PDB file of N, CA and C in Angstrom:
ATOM      1  N   GLY A   1     -27.414 -24.291 -80.899  1.00 49.00           N
ATOM      2  CA  GLY A   1     -26.433 -23.154 -81.166  1.00 49.00           C
ATOM      3  C   GLY A   1     -24.808 -23.848 -80.274  1.00 49.00           C
ATOM      4  N   VAL A   2     -23.993 -23.935 -79.430  1.00 50.00           N
ATOM      5  CA  VAL A   2     -22.852 -24.745 -79.345  1.00 50.00           C
ATOM      6  C   VAL A   2     -23.591 -25.415 -77.940  1.00 50.00           C
ATOM      7  N   ASP A   3     -22.368 -25.959 -78.475  1.00 46.00           N
ATOM      8  CA  ASP A   3     -22.055 -27.967 -77.736  1.00 46.00           C
ATOM      9  C   ASP A   3     -22.128 -27.992 -76.628  1.00 46.00           C
ATOM     10  N   CYS A   4     -21.434 -27.094 -76.483  1.00 54.00           N
ATOM     11  CA  CYS A   4     -20.258 -27.384 -74.678  1.00 54.00           C
ATOM     12  C   CYS A   4     -20.807 -26.679 -73.797  1.00 54.00           C
ATOM     13  N   LYS A   5     -20.246 -26.285 -71.978  1.00 52.00           N
ATOM     14  CA  LYS A   5     -21.467 -25.589 -71.412  1.00 52.00           C
ATOM     15  C   LYS A   5     -21.745 -24.257 -71.335  1.00 52.00           C
ATOM     16  N   ARG A   6     -23.127 -24.722 -70.742  1.00 52.00           N
ATOM     17  CA  ARG A   6     -23.927 -23.302 -70.592  1.00 52.00           C
ATOM     18  C   ARG A   6     -22.715 -21.933 -69.495  1.00 52.00           C
ATOM     19  N   PHE A   7     -23.248 -21.119 -70.311  1.00 51.00           N
ATOM     20  CA  PHE A   7     -22.199 -19.516 -69.461  1.00 51.00           C
ATOM     21  C   PHE A   7     -23.490 -18.984 -68.412  1.00 51.00           C
ATOM     22  N   THR A   8     -22.617 -18.594 -67.674  1.00 51.00           N
ATOM     23  CA  THR A   8     -22.456 -18.210 -66.341  1.00 51.00           C
ATOM     24  C   THR A   8     -22.668 -16.916 -67.017  1.00 51.00           C
ATOM     25  N   ARG A   9     -23.534 -15.611 -66.762  1.00 50.00           N
ATOM     26  CA  ARG A   9     -22.784 -13.713 -67.324  1.00 50.00           C
ATOM     27  C   ARG A   9     -21.755 -14.058 -65.862  1.00 50.00           C
ATOM     28  N   GLN A  10     -20.946 -13.143 -66.794  1.00 51.00           N
ATOM     29  CA  GLN A  10     -19.588 -12.188 -66.160  1.00 51.00           C
ATOM     30  C   GLN A  10     -20.430 -10.534 -65.846  1.00 51.00           C
ATOM     31  N   PRO A  11     -19.843 -10.013 -64.969  1.00 60.00           N
ATOM     32  CA  PRO A  11     -20.205  -8.343 -65.402  1.00 60.00           C
ATOM     33  C   PRO A  11     -19.676  -7.444 -66.503  1.00 60.00           C
ATOM     34  N   LYS A  12     -18.606  -8.052 -67.164  1.00 82.00           N
ATOM     35  CA  LYS A  12     -18.197  -7.369 -67.631  1.00 82.00           C
ATOM     36  C   LYS A  12     -17.944  -8.403 -68.803  1.00 82.00           C
ATOM     37  N   CYS A  13     -17.938  -6.497 -69.854  1.00 86.00           N
ATOM     38  CA  CYS A  13     -17.847  -7.297 -71.295  1.00 86.00           C
ATOM     39  C   CYS A  13     -15.899  -7.211 -71.822  1.00 86.00           C
ATOM     40  N   GLY A  14     -15.552  -7.756 -72.387  1.00 84.00           N
ATOM     41  CA  GLY A  14     -14.594  -7.449 -72.880  1.00 84.00           C
ATOM     42  C   GLY A  14     -14.525  -7.423 -74.974  1.00 84.00           C
ATOM     43  N   ASP A  15     -12.832  -7.020 -75.112  1.00 84.00           N
ATOM     44  CA  ASP A  15     -12.958  -6.732 -76.333  1.00 84.00           C
ATOM     45  C   ASP A  15     -12.730  -8.740 -77.022  1.00 84.00           C
ATOM     46  N   THR A  16     -12.818  -8.797 -77.981  1.00 83.00           N
ATOM     47  CA  THR A  16     -12.765  -9.951 -78.812  1.00 83.00           C
ATOM     48  C   THR A  16     -12.280 -10.121 -79.751  1.00 83.00           C
ATOM     49  N   GLN A  17     -11.230 -10.835 -80.830  1.00 79.00           N
ATOM     50  CA  GLN A  17     -10.524 -10.990 -82.305  1.00 79.00           C
ATOM     51  C   GLN A  17     -11.630  -9.838 -82.811  1.00 79.00           C
ATOM     52  N   GLN A  18     -12.709 -10.050 -82.979  1.00 82.00           N
ATOM     53  CA  GLN A  18     -13.444 -10.297 -83.467  1.00 82.00           C
ATOM     54  C   GLN A  18     -14.620  -8.651 -83.966  1.00 82.00           C
ATOM     55  N   PHE A  19     -14.349  -8.190 -82.582  1.00 85.00           N
ATOM     56  CA  PHE A  19     -15.015  -7.486 -81.963  1.00 85.00           C
ATOM     57  C   PHE A  19     -14.656  -6.282 -80.939  1.00 85.00           C
ATOM     58  N   ARG A  20     -14.726  -5.059 -80.800  1.00 85.00           N
ATOM     59  CA  ARG A  20     -14.433  -3.869 -79.536  1.00 85.00           C
ATOM     60  C   ARG A  20     -15.922  -4.131 -78.836  1.00 85.00           C
ATOM     61  N   PHE A  21     -15.797  -4.231 -77.510  1.00 84.00           N
ATOM     62  CA  PHE A  21     -16.864  -3.639 -76.832  1.00 84.00           C
ATOM     63  C   PHE A  21     -17.073  -2.623 -75.891  1.00 84.00           C
ATOM     64  N   ASP A  22     -17.816  -2.823 -75.086  1.00 82.00           N
ATOM     65  CA  ASP A  22     -17.874  -0.840 -74.002  1.00 82.00           C
ATOM     66  C   ASP A  22     -17.809  -2.262 -72.482  1.00 82.00           C
ATOM     67  N   GLU A  23     -17.905  -2.003 -72.230  1.00 80.00           N
ATOM     68  CA  GLU A  23     -17.206  -2.580 -70.525  1.00 80.00           C
ATOM     69  C   GLU A  23     -18.729  -3.142 -70.087  1.00 80.00           C
ATOM     70  N   GLU A  24     -19.284  -2.237 -70.039  1.00 75.00           N
ATOM     71  CA  GLU A  24     -21.462  -2.477 -69.265  1.00 75.00           C
ATOM     72  C   GLU A  24     -22.284  -3.344 -70.154  1.00 75.00           C
ATOM     73  N   LEU A  25     -22.677  -3.647 -70.038  1.00 72.00           N
ATOM     74  CA  LEU A  25     -23.358  -4.815 -70.938  1.00 72.00           C
ATOM     75  C   LEU A  25     -24.201  -3.669 -71.809  1.00 72.00           C
ATOM     76  N   PRO A  26     -24.915  -3.772 -73.131  1.00 70.00           N
ATOM     77  CA  PRO A  26     -25.846  -2.851 -73.422  1.00 70.00           C
ATOM     78  C   PRO A  26     -26.780  -2.915 -73.155  1.00 70.00           C
ATOM     79  N   THR A  27     -27.638  -1.838 -73.302  1.00 66.00           N
ATOM     80  CA  THR A  27     -28.574  -2.322 -71.186  1.00 66.00           C
ATOM     81  C   THR A  27     -30.162  -1.907 -72.829  1.00 66.00           C
ATOM     82  N   HIS A  28     -30.338  -2.012 -74.034  1.00 61.00           N
ATOM     83  CA  HIS A  28     -31.015  -1.148 -74.106  1.00 61.00           C
ATOM     84  C   HIS A  28     -31.349  -1.937 -75.866  1.00 61.00           C
ATOM     85  N   GLN A  29     -31.894  -3.082 -76.181  1.00 65.00           N
ATOM     86  CA  GLN A  29     -31.095  -4.341 -77.294  1.00 65.00           C
ATOM     87  C   GLN A  29     -32.984  -3.971 -77.679  1.00 65.00           C
ATOM     88  N   ILE A  30     -33.636  -2.887 -77.742  1.00 65.00           N
ATOM     89  CA  ILE A  30     -35.109  -2.916 -78.336  1.00 65.00           C
ATOM     90  C   ILE A  30     -34.983  -2.025 -79.267  1.00 65.00           C
ATOM     91  N   GLY A  31     -36.428  -1.959 -79.782  1.00 69.00           N
ATOM     92  CA  GLY A  31     -37.601  -0.667 -80.901  1.00 69.00           C
ATOM     93  C   GLY A  31     -35.865  -0.496 -81.565  1.00 69.00           C
ATOM     94  N   GLU A  32     -35.498   0.634 -82.135  1.00 69.00           N
ATOM     95  CA  GLU A  32     -34.027   1.497 -82.836  1.00 69.00           C
ATOM     96  C   GLU A  32     -33.045   0.110 -82.726  1.00 69.00           C
ATOM     97  N   ASN A  33     -32.772   0.146 -81.201  1.00 70.00           N
ATOM     98  CA  ASN A  33     -31.672  -0.047 -81.006  1.00 70.00           C
ATOM     99  C   ASN A  33     -31.473  -2.147 -80.853  1.00 70.00           C
ATOM    100  N   ALA A  34     -32.516  -2.792 -81.538  1.00 82.00           N
ATOM    101  CA  ALA A  34     -32.439  -4.138 -81.276  1.00 82.00           C
ATOM    102  C   ALA A  34     -31.180  -4.997 -82.534  1.00 82.00           C
ATOM    103  N   LEU A  35     -30.597  -5.922 -81.853  1.00 88.00           N
ATOM    104  CA  LEU A  35     -30.382  -6.144 -82.365  1.00 88.00           C
ATOM    105  C   LEU A  35     -30.587  -6.788 -83.884  1.00 88.00           C
ATOM    106  N   SER A  36     -29.887  -6.135 -85.398  1.00 90.00           N
ATOM    107  CA  SER A  36     -30.283  -7.213 -86.384  1.00 90.00           C
ATOM    108  C   SER A  36     -30.824  -8.996 -86.138  1.00 90.00           C
ATOM    109  N   TYR A  37     -29.297  -8.832 -85.675  1.00 92.00           N
ATOM    110  CA  TYR A  37     -29.513 -10.181 -85.843  1.00 92.00           C
ATOM    111  C   TYR A  37     -28.818 -11.038 -84.863  1.00 92.00           C
ATOM    112  N   CYS A  38     -29.247 -12.505 -85.020  1.00 91.00           N
ATOM    113  CA  CYS A  38     -28.605 -13.204 -83.778  1.00 91.00           C
ATOM    114  C   CYS A  38     -29.107 -12.827 -82.316  1.00 91.00           C
ATOM    115  N   GLN A  39     -30.455 -12.331 -82.116  1.00 88.00           N
ATOM    116  CA  GLN A  39     -31.799 -12.472 -81.210  1.00 88.00           C
ATOM    117  C   GLN A  39     -31.844 -13.114 -80.120  1.00 88.00           C
ATOM    118  N   TYR A  40     -31.765 -14.426 -80.178  1.00 88.00           N
ATOM    119  CA  TYR A  40     -31.480 -15.310 -79.512  1.00 88.00           C
ATOM    120  C   TYR A  40     -30.243 -15.155 -78.477  1.00 88.00           C
ATOM    121  N   TYR A  41     -29.802 -13.952 -78.797  1.00 88.00           N
ATOM    122  CA  TYR A  41     -28.720 -12.823 -76.739  1.00 88.00           C
ATOM    123  C   TYR A  41     -29.313 -11.601 -77.062  1.00 88.00           C
ATOM    124  N   ARG A  42     -29.695 -11.203 -77.149  1.00 84.00           N
ATOM    125  CA  ARG A  42     -30.792 -10.489 -76.367  1.00 84.00           C
ATOM    126  C   ARG A  42     -31.310 -10.890 -74.885  1.00 84.00           C
ATOM    127  N   GLY A  43     -30.479  -9.707 -74.288  1.00 81.00           N
ATOM    128  CA  GLY A  43     -29.798  -9.621 -72.673  1.00 81.00           C
ATOM    129  C   GLY A  43     -29.209 -10.013 -72.238  1.00 81.00           C
ATOM    130  N   GLU A  44     -28.206 -11.230 -73.124  1.00 84.00           N
ATOM    131  CA  GLU A  44     -27.444 -11.794 -72.387  1.00 84.00           C
ATOM    132  C   GLU A  44     -25.554 -11.237 -72.898  1.00 84.00           C
ATOM    133  N   THR A  45     -25.677 -10.900 -74.753  1.00 88.00           N
ATOM    134  CA  THR A  45     -24.762 -10.052 -74.969  1.00 88.00           C
ATOM    135  C   THR A  45     -23.562  -9.311 -74.442  1.00 88.00           C
ATOM    136  N   CYS A  46     -22.814  -8.627 -75.271  1.00 89.00           N
ATOM    137  CA  CYS A  46     -21.767  -7.733 -75.660  1.00 89.00           C
ATOM    138  C   CYS A  46     -21.979  -7.452 -76.329  1.00 89.00           C
ATOM    139  N   CYS A  47     -23.836  -7.608 -76.986  1.00 90.00           N
ATOM    140  CA  CYS A  47     -23.058  -6.890 -79.237  1.00 90.00           C
ATOM    141  C   CYS A  47     -23.903  -6.444 -78.168  1.00 90.00           C
ATOM    142  N   ASN A  48     -24.569  -4.644 -79.491  1.00 90.00           N
ATOM    143  CA  ASN A  48     -25.274  -4.032 -79.735  1.00 90.00           C
ATOM    144  C   ASN A  48     -25.242  -4.577 -81.056  1.00 90.00           C
ATOM    145  N   LYS A  49     -26.587  -3.341 -81.744  1.00 90.00           N
ATOM    146  CA  LYS A  49     -27.134  -3.154 -83.401  1.00 90.00           C
ATOM    147  C   LYS A  49     -25.884  -3.089 -83.897  1.00 90.00           C
ATOM    148  N   THR A  50     -25.101  -2.096 -84.151  1.00 91.00           N
ATOM    149  CA  THR A  50     -23.528  -2.085 -84.550  1.00 91.00           C
ATOM    150  C   THR A  50     -23.218  -4.252 -85.135  1.00 91.00           C
ATOM    151  N   HIS A  51     -23.149  -3.994 -84.062  1.00 92.00           N
ATOM    152  CA  HIS A  51     -21.947  -5.717 -84.627  1.00 92.00           C
ATOM    153  C   HIS A  51     -22.968  -6.586 -84.828  1.00 92.00           C
ATOM    154  N   THR A  52     -23.990  -6.746 -84.809  1.00 93.00           N
ATOM    155  CA  THR A  52     -25.227  -6.811 -86.185  1.00 93.00           C
ATOM    156  C   THR A  52     -25.091  -7.310 -87.694  1.00 93.00           C
ATOM    157  N   ASP A  53     -24.780  -5.704 -87.064  1.00 94.00           N
ATOM    158  CA  ASP A  53     -24.831  -5.568 -88.863  1.00 94.00           C
ATOM    159  C   ASP A  53     -23.999  -5.822 -89.344  1.00 94.00           C
ATOM    160  N   LYS A  54     -22.345  -5.940 -89.142  1.00 94.00           N
ATOM    161  CA  LYS A  54     -21.407  -6.690 -89.558  1.00 94.00           C
ATOM    162  C   LYS A  54     -21.456  -8.153 -89.534  1.00 94.00           C
ATOM    163  N   ILE A  55     -22.677  -8.767 -88.784  1.00 94.00           N
ATOM    164  CA  ILE A  55     -23.074 -10.566 -89.181  1.00 94.00           C
ATOM    165  C   ILE A  55     -23.290 -11.055 -90.252  1.00 94.00           C
ATOM    166  N   ILE A  56     -24.637  -9.794 -90.327  1.00 93.00           N
ATOM    167  CA  ILE A  56     -25.436  -9.975 -91.498  1.00 93.00           C
ATOM    168  C   ILE A  56     -24.587 -10.873 -92.752  1.00 93.00           C
ATOM    169  N   LYS A  57     -23.968  -9.169 -93.214  1.00 92.00           N
ATOM    170  CA  LYS A  57     -22.803  -9.650 -93.529  1.00 92.00           C
ATOM    171  C   LYS A  57     -22.408 -10.334 -94.372  1.00 92.00           C
ATOM    172  N   HIS A  58     -21.553 -11.370 -93.222  1.00 89.00           N
ATOM    173  CA  HIS A  58     -21.755 -12.103 -93.360  1.00 89.00           C
ATOM    174  C   HIS A  58     -21.974 -12.820 -93.608  1.00 89.00           C
ATOM    175  N   VAL A  59     -23.333 -13.890 -93.371  1.00 92.00           N
ATOM    176  CA  VAL A  59     -23.358 -14.623 -93.290  1.00 92.00           C
ATOM    177  C   VAL A  59     -24.920 -14.379 -93.897  1.00 92.00           C
ATOM    178  N   TYR A  60     -25.171 -14.006 -95.075  1.00 90.00           N
ATOM    179  CA  TYR A  60     -25.862 -13.699 -96.274  1.00 90.00           C
ATOM    180  C   TYR A  60     -26.258 -14.751 -97.003  1.00 90.00           C
ATOM    181  N   ALA A  61     -24.691 -15.364 -97.389  1.00 92.00           N
ATOM    182  CA  ALA A  61     -25.160 -16.323 -97.997  1.00 92.00           C
ATOM    183  C   ALA A  61     -25.261 -18.029 -97.701  1.00 92.00           C
ATOM    184  N   TYR A  62     -25.063 -17.669 -96.367  1.00 91.00           N
ATOM    185  CA  TYR A  62     -26.315 -18.480 -95.511  1.00 91.00           C
ATOM    186  C   TYR A  62     -28.059 -18.698 -95.535  1.00 91.00           C
ATOM    187  N   HIS A  63     -28.422 -17.785 -96.548  1.00 90.00           N
ATOM    188  CA  HIS A  63     -29.761 -18.179 -96.823  1.00 90.00           C
ATOM    189  C   HIS A  63     -29.738 -18.004 -98.281  1.00 90.00           C
ATOM    190  N   GLU A  64     -29.351 -18.596 -98.326  1.00 92.00           N
ATOM    191  CA  GLU A  64     -29.352 -18.869-100.187  1.00 92.00           C
ATOM    192  C   GLU A  64     -29.724 -19.993-100.408  1.00 92.00           C
ATOM    193  N   PRO A  65     -30.608 -19.820-101.348  1.00 92.00           N
ATOM    194  CA  PRO A  65     -31.958 -21.464-101.878  1.00 92.00           C
ATOM    195  C   PRO A  65     -31.268 -22.781-101.700  1.00 92.00           C
ATOM    196  N   ASN A  66     -30.583 -22.456-102.466  1.00 94.00           N
ATOM    197  CA  ASN A  66     -29.152 -24.240-102.859  1.00 94.00           C
ATOM    198  C   ASN A  66     -29.307 -24.111-101.239  1.00 94.00           C
ATOM    199  N   VAL A  67     -28.951 -23.617-100.461  1.00 92.00           N
ATOM    200  CA  VAL A  67     -27.813 -24.331 -98.835  1.00 92.00           C
ATOM    201  C   VAL A  67     -29.218 -24.952 -98.179  1.00 92.00           C
ATOM    202  N   SER A  68     -28.707 -25.832 -98.058  1.00 92.00           N
ATOM    203  CA  SER A  68     -29.444 -27.182 -96.682  1.00 92.00           C
ATOM    204  C   SER A  68     -29.807 -26.554 -95.335  1.00 92.00           C
ATOM    205  N   THR A  69     -30.226 -26.772 -94.884  1.00 92.00           N
ATOM    206  CA  THR A  69     -31.037 -26.555 -93.597  1.00 92.00           C
ATOM    207  C   THR A  69     -29.400 -26.340 -92.875  1.00 92.00           C
ATOM    208  N   GLU A  70     -28.794 -27.509 -92.798  1.00 90.00           N
ATOM    209  CA  GLU A  70     -28.039 -27.965 -91.694  1.00 90.00           C
ATOM    210  C   GLU A  70     -27.140 -26.798 -91.521  1.00 90.00           C
ATOM    211  N   CYS A  71     -26.693 -26.760 -93.359  1.00 90.00           N
ATOM    212  CA  CYS A  71     -25.655 -26.014 -93.819  1.00 90.00           C
ATOM    213  C   CYS A  71     -25.856 -24.753 -93.446  1.00 90.00           C
ATOM    214  N   ARG A  72     -27.577 -24.126 -93.412  1.00 91.00           N
ATOM    215  CA  ARG A  72     -27.444 -22.649 -92.801  1.00 91.00           C
ATOM    216  C   ARG A  72     -27.323 -22.052 -90.811  1.00 91.00           C
ATOM    217  N   ASN A  73     -27.822 -23.350 -90.463  1.00 91.00           N
ATOM    218  CA  ASN A  73     -27.994 -23.508 -89.060  1.00 91.00           C
ATOM    219  C   ASN A  73     -26.588 -23.292 -88.740  1.00 91.00           C
ATOM    220  N   ALA A  74     -25.617 -23.990 -89.186  1.00 90.00           N
ATOM    221  CA  ALA A  74     -24.457 -24.329 -88.485  1.00 90.00           C
ATOM    222  C   ALA A  74     -23.547 -22.832 -89.025  1.00 90.00           C
ATOM    223  N   GLY A  75     -23.737 -22.368 -90.654  1.00 91.00           N
ATOM    224  CA  GLY A  75     -22.720 -20.588 -90.696  1.00 91.00           C
ATOM    225  C   GLY A  75     -23.184 -19.475 -90.057  1.00 91.00           C
ATOM    226  N   VAL A  76     -24.832 -20.494 -89.740  1.00 92.00           N
ATOM    227  CA  VAL A  76     -25.249 -18.729 -88.991  1.00 92.00           C
ATOM    228  C   VAL A  76     -25.328 -18.885 -87.425  1.00 92.00           C
ATOM    229  N   ASN A  77     -24.967 -19.711 -86.944  1.00 90.00           N
ATOM    230  CA  ASN A  77     -24.430 -19.854 -85.030  1.00 90.00           C
ATOM    231  C   ASN A  77     -23.165 -19.893 -85.013  1.00 90.00           C
ATOM    232  N   VAL A  78     -22.125 -19.023 -86.065  1.00 89.00           N
ATOM    233  CA  VAL A  78     -20.588 -19.599 -85.892  1.00 89.00           C
ATOM    234  C   VAL A  78     -20.744 -18.230 -85.804  1.00 89.00           C
ATOM    235  N   GLY A  79     -21.305 -17.861 -87.103  1.00 91.00           N
ATOM    236  CA  GLY A  79     -21.393 -15.770 -87.670  1.00 91.00           C
ATOM    237  C   GLY A  79     -21.886 -15.602 -86.196  1.00 91.00           C
ATOM    238  N   CYS A  80     -22.915 -15.966 -85.573  1.00 92.00           N
ATOM    239  CA  CYS A  80     -23.226 -15.167 -84.939  1.00 92.00           C
ATOM    240  C   CYS A  80     -22.178 -15.767 -82.732  1.00 92.00           C
ATOM    241  N   SER A  81     -21.747 -16.193 -83.138  1.00 90.00           N
ATOM    242  CA  SER A  81     -21.265 -17.201 -82.183  1.00 90.00           C
ATOM    243  C   SER A  81     -19.720 -15.640 -81.217  1.00 90.00           C
ATOM    244  N   PRO A  82     -19.138 -14.705 -81.846  1.00 90.00           N
ATOM    245  CA  PRO A  82     -18.523 -13.796 -80.934  1.00 90.00           C
ATOM    246  C   PRO A  82     -19.927 -12.652 -80.675  1.00 90.00           C
ATOM    247  N   CYS A  83     -21.805 -12.715 -80.152  1.00 90.00           N
ATOM    248  CA  CYS A  83     -22.047 -12.921 -79.898  1.00 90.00           C
ATOM    249  C   CYS A  83     -22.582 -12.820 -77.862  1.00 90.00           C
ATOM    250  N   ASP A  84     -21.898 -14.269 -78.490  1.00 89.00           N
ATOM    251  CA  ASP A  84     -22.341 -15.076 -77.635  1.00 89.00           C
ATOM    252  C   ASP A  84     -21.951 -14.461 -75.707  1.00 89.00           C
ATOM    253  N   PRO A  85     -22.438 -14.976 -75.042  1.00 86.00           N
ATOM    254  CA  PRO A  85     -21.918 -14.305 -73.910  1.00 86.00           C
ATOM    255  C   PRO A  85     -20.892 -15.004 -73.169  1.00 86.00           C
ATOM    256  N   ARG A  86     -20.599 -16.257 -73.671  1.00 86.00           N
ATOM    257  CA  ARG A  86     -19.060 -16.247 -72.989  1.00 86.00           C
ATOM    258  C   ARG A  86     -18.372 -15.647 -74.377  1.00 86.00           C
ATOM    259  N   MET A  87     -18.183 -15.626 -74.783  1.00 86.00           N
ATOM    260  CA  MET A  87     -16.880 -14.969 -75.395  1.00 86.00           C
ATOM    261  C   MET A  87     -16.983 -13.457 -75.800  1.00 86.00           C
ATOM    262  N   GLY A  88     -17.818 -12.449 -75.174  1.00 83.00           N
ATOM    263  CA  GLY A  88     -18.046 -11.339 -74.859  1.00 83.00           C
ATOM    264  C   GLY A  88     -17.261 -10.719 -73.632  1.00 83.00           C
ATOM    265  N   THR A  89     -17.575 -12.232 -72.564  1.00 83.00           N
ATOM    266  CA  THR A  89     -17.093 -12.003 -71.429  1.00 83.00           C
ATOM    267  C   THR A  89     -15.905 -12.642 -71.174  1.00 83.00           C
ATOM    268  N   ASN A  90     -15.394 -13.081 -72.261  1.00 82.00           N
ATOM    269  CA  ASN A  90     -14.022 -14.261 -72.450  1.00 82.00           C
ATOM    270  C   ASN A  90     -13.606 -15.084 -71.881  1.00 82.00           C
ATOM    271  N   GLN A  91     -14.563 -15.842 -70.951  1.00 83.00           N
ATOM    272  CA  GLN A  91     -15.002 -17.144 -70.708  1.00 83.00           C
ATOM    273  C   GLN A  91     -14.856 -17.890 -72.006  1.00 83.00           C
ATOM    274  N   MET A  92     -15.110 -17.915 -73.255  1.00 81.00           N
ATOM    275  CA  MET A  92     -13.982 -18.596 -74.014  1.00 81.00           C
ATOM    276  C   MET A  92     -13.998 -18.271 -75.249  1.00 81.00           C
ATOM    277  N   LYS A  93     -12.923 -18.284 -75.773  1.00 78.00           N
ATOM    278  CA  LYS A  93     -12.369 -18.409 -76.808  1.00 78.00           C
ATOM    279  C   LYS A  93     -11.872 -17.980 -78.506  1.00 78.00           C
ATOM    280  N   GLY A  94     -13.728 -19.374 -78.068  1.00 78.00           N
ATOM    281  CA  GLY A  94     -13.315 -19.465 -80.030  1.00 78.00           C
ATOM    282  C   GLY A  94     -14.332 -20.662 -79.875  1.00 78.00           C
ATOM    283  N   ILE A  95     -15.603 -21.039 -80.932  1.00 79.00           N
ATOM    284  CA  ILE A  95     -16.249 -21.977 -80.801  1.00 79.00           C
ATOM    285  C   ILE A  95     -15.652 -23.566 -80.334  1.00 79.00           C
ATOM    286  N   CYS A  96     -16.734 -23.964 -79.743  1.00 77.00           N
ATOM    287  CA  CYS A  96     -16.387 -25.158 -79.135  1.00 77.00           C
ATOM    288  C   CYS A  96     -16.127 -26.142 -80.350  1.00 77.00           C
ATOM    289  N   GLU A  97     -14.394 -27.140 -79.915  1.00 78.00           N
ATOM    290  CA  GLU A  97     -14.425 -28.129 -81.585  1.00 78.00           C
ATOM    291  C   GLU A  97     -14.729 -28.568 -82.105  1.00 78.00           C
ATOM    292  N   SER A  98     -15.803 -29.695 -81.023  1.00 78.00           N
ATOM    293  CA  SER A  98     -16.983 -30.575 -81.969  1.00 78.00           C
ATOM    294  C   SER A  98     -18.457 -30.016 -82.712  1.00 78.00           C
ATOM    295  N   TYR A  99     -17.677 -28.633 -82.379  1.00 73.00           N
ATOM    296  CA  TYR A  99     -19.606 -27.634 -83.497  1.00 73.00           C
ATOM    297  C   TYR A  99     -18.457 -27.262 -84.329  1.00 73.00           C
ATOM    298  N   CYS A 100     -17.531 -26.861 -84.074  1.00 76.00           N
ATOM    299  CA  CYS A 100     -16.310 -26.751 -85.944  1.00 76.00           C
ATOM    300  C   CYS A 100     -16.484 -28.152 -86.699  1.00 76.00           C
ATOM    301  N   ASN A 101     -16.043 -29.197 -86.083  1.00 76.00           N
ATOM    302  CA  ASN A 101     -16.212 -29.684 -86.862  1.00 76.00           C
ATOM    303  C   ASN A 101     -17.836 -30.261 -87.229  1.00 76.00           C
ATOM    304  N   VAL A 102     -18.943 -30.091 -86.625  1.00 73.00           N
ATOM    305  CA  VAL A 102     -20.265 -30.607 -87.236  1.00 73.00           C
ATOM    306  C   VAL A 102     -20.095 -29.601 -88.928  1.00 73.00           C
ATOM    307  N   TRP A 103     -19.544 -27.708 -88.318  1.00 71.00           N
ATOM    308  CA  TRP A 103     -19.366 -26.716 -89.842  1.00 71.00           C
ATOM    309  C   TRP A 103     -19.537 -27.722 -90.240  1.00 71.00           C
ATOM    310  N   TYR A 104     -17.745 -28.016 -90.539  1.00 69.00           N
ATOM    311  CA  TYR A 104     -17.206 -28.403 -91.513  1.00 69.00           C
ATOM    312  C   TYR A 104     -18.018 -30.018 -91.790  1.00 69.00           C
TER     313      TYR A 104
END
């Protein structure tokens, strides 16, 4: 994951550059409404299934067999970063610089 301070959950979600969020945290992230990707944020994220369906399309290439595990993990973490609770509550505006360096 992102290597900066652990988040503290704020009660309201706010729009980001990537996604528009409902103000309240989604409460039904199970069954047919479960996140389709980035499940490690389930229960804490402002994302819903519609958001993670879009993320899958952007990170699909990282699952090709010729992609190293390190590259795959970095790409998926960056791809899922819009669902980081710190992003959806505007506590953080992007990925940490140190992690960006790892990704490249």
